[in-house]
Amino acid sequence: MCIRDSLYTSFVAGLGQFIGLSSEHDMRPGSVQHDWLLAQLELAQSRRVQRPWLVVFMHRPLYCSNNIDNPSPTNEDYVDCVGGYAQAFRRRLEPLFESYGVDIVLQAHVHAYERLWPTRGGESVLSYQDPDRPVFVTSGAAGCHEGLESGWPTDPPSWSAYRAAVHGVGVLEIVNSTVLEWQYINATSQQPIDRFTLRRTRPVDTV
């Protein structure tokens, strides 16, 4: 199902279910979008056996580490990665992502690339096999006249697995019901500079 004429959408493709949210619109409990999201998550859960992989995508990030060691209100990266938007999204969305077993959250806004370990509430596990929390990926460096953003802290958060200020695109491949692969392709060399494989050896939990 694809919801058209809307600022948020859902669709299925192969073994995957995809839910697209509008980070620029109200997601508070009781809002139209929040109620819609709950309905989509329930629907996704009801067909998880046939389509086991669940991907959420949205513009603004829940997690990113660009310039987070410079807590200034004029530092846009800090505001985006640590400020009100990120904190609100974590409060409102992470419990739902956990309850419904979201596998990957694709996000952008920051003009850089960053891959996280599976993360929940700022706590990560250092394995992509049977994680009990989503993998967050920021892929916002496909191209922009404002240029790339880097400035990562020398001591990054424990949840940050890989970072790059390189123009590129992400490629997600659902191999089968137990394996999902992601790679980030350098736009200049057209070669992958980062990749991970998400593996599932146990059934998806239901709610």
Steps between C-alpha positions, in 0.01 A plus 500: 500500500621848418341806655498774235439874523653505845817619671554150639472169321528123522565230244622146463778370276605138489558376854504853641251744645585870488353787700589859415440771761497880478738634762373850421150428627338414831587155634375547854270228637148574384611685188379386159844376400559315829165321472578416136841364599348275767257361244781435251713327762208278597444415135869427448504273803200304372687399184848463646522133405456582132701826511741470794713813450370834627669825392409852613632808320476870583684824437630617839718266707441349840875445532807663348834608644611794285652772719328375814800608708419865422178572695421839353152619391664632183650159419236356267647149512481495879141626490404235243678210671441578866238774512124506525415320178721198570392474863132526413529239226675261739231542765212454258633245254755273668241322719296424188805388302587261783147367551449426131850378422608760244820374339652811340432873524630699202546872569667802340503882545866502611719513189718205591488124540486319832418142593403404852516179692152372588386765747221568746489783751859591424619148586640276227590138439809431290351236274270494200380146569156479659508850651209596724511863383516685167805593297501874426670622183545864402542532124478869422795557272363429156568861404420852620626850415565552872777241490590212729503499879759329716645629826445177690628479857834327554323278752175406322199354681508126554205457264682655202660223293620683186501859370600660170468845342484359147240550229322175438183294500378205701388168356275271701452141386265254664671173415247269662291469815807478725759724331489871415803682358586870490789677330599860450640583155755779452358721223845576360661156498165318465635246748355403838676657798277354770271202536331281754285189501201464728431135579198346667518145633189515718137578419378859514317570827137598477311742722 
